């Protein structure tokens, strides 16, 4: 894709993320219509409406690029390019009226057969914070360049964790939490994977890890983190776009691996 196309893709990602963000804000304090729920997950009617609005906006500029979304998929998402969209990341927070949720939009393209993220936008409509990145350029928050923290010691680090929707993931992540708590400054479980990634990118936290997170939760945030000097590594854990992700400021990996090495998780 030419750089002018990437610029256009970023502009339309921002428009789509802000469009859905506006809908989230407008509905924040209203009763929410739940389409379905399980013990650790909720799906709202608004998720679907936001997804439709995002798809409409993206496809008005890029009609041929398919959309892989948490709530709906259009076209063949295994082609050369695809949008990867989470219309409301942090749906449980949002449903309960907790203003910590966002919209995540990424454009991915294939390089040597594998998908990589080319453009990412994450929008938090409650704080009016917009993170953006284009591969190869500095990540930005509301138009200003951002950088990960310079904390080198785990004992100073804030670690953000997520517990995905399936009960089986608890058995994997609880021992990780137990191992990390005594070693780090604080653990935070804030309820939005995309915001957890961009908080590391902004230096607000230092590490984020979750087992069973989905591609649409981390695609945009992953690029933003890398373009802010951080790193993440992930391992596909199922064939429904599920990943085990470990993100950090680029300085804490060795110690992280040491601490968690005793745990039987192959990607640590
Ligand atoms: C969820 C949130 C949550 C994370 C889950 C995600 P959703 O996304 O990001 O923090 O722990 O793994 O599925 O369902 O609100 O879009």
Coordinates of C-alpha atoms and ligand atoms in Angstrom, one line a residue, residues 41-43 47 70-71 86-93 161-165 190-194 196 208 210-214 216-217, ligand 1:
X41 CA -19.0 -11.8 29.0
X42 CA -21.8 -9.5 27.7
X43 CA -22.8 -8.6 24.2
X47 CA -21.9 -3.4 20.0
X70 CA -15.8 -8.8 16.9
X71 CA -19.5 -8.5 16.1
X86 CA -13.5 -4.0 18.1
X87 CA -16.5 -1.7 18.2
X88 CA -16.6 -1.6 22.0
X89 CA -13.6 -2.9 23.8
X90 CA -14.5 -3.1 27.5
X91 CA -18.2 -4.0 27.0
X92 CA -18.6 -5.2 30.6
X93 CA -17.3 -1.9 32.0
X161 CA -3.7 -8.0 33.4
X162 CA -6.8 -9.3 31.7
X163 CA -9.0 -12.3 32.4
X164 CA -10.6 -13.3 29.2
X165 CA -14.1 -14.8 28.8
X190 CA -9.0 -2.5 34.1
X191 CA -11.2 -4.3 31.7
X192 CA -10.2 -3.1 28.3
X193 CA -7.4 -4.9 26.4
X194 CA -6.9 -2.2 23.8
X196 CA -4.2 -1.8 28.4
X208 CA 0.2 -6.0 30.1
X210 CA -3.6 -11.8 29.1
X211 CA -4.3 -15.3 27.9
X212 CA -7.2 -15.7 25.5
X213 CA -7.5 -12.2 24.2
X214 CA -8.8 -11.8 20.7
X216 CA -9.5 -7.3 17.5
X217 CA -8.7 -6.4 21.1
Ligands
LIG1 C1 -12.7 -7.8 26.4 C2 -11.9 -6.7 27.1 C3 -11.3 -7.4 28.4 C4 -10.5 -8.5 28.1 C5 -11.2 -9.6 27.3 C6 -11.8 -8.9 26.0 P1 -14.7 -6.9 24.8 O1 -13.1 -7.2 25.1 O2 -10.8 -6.2 26.4 O3 -10.5 -6.4 29.1 O4 -10.1 -9.1 29.3 O5 -10.3 -10.6 26.9 O6 -12.5 -9.9 25.3 O7 -15.4 -8.2 24.9 O8 -15.1 -5.9 25.9 O9 -14.6 -6.3 23.5

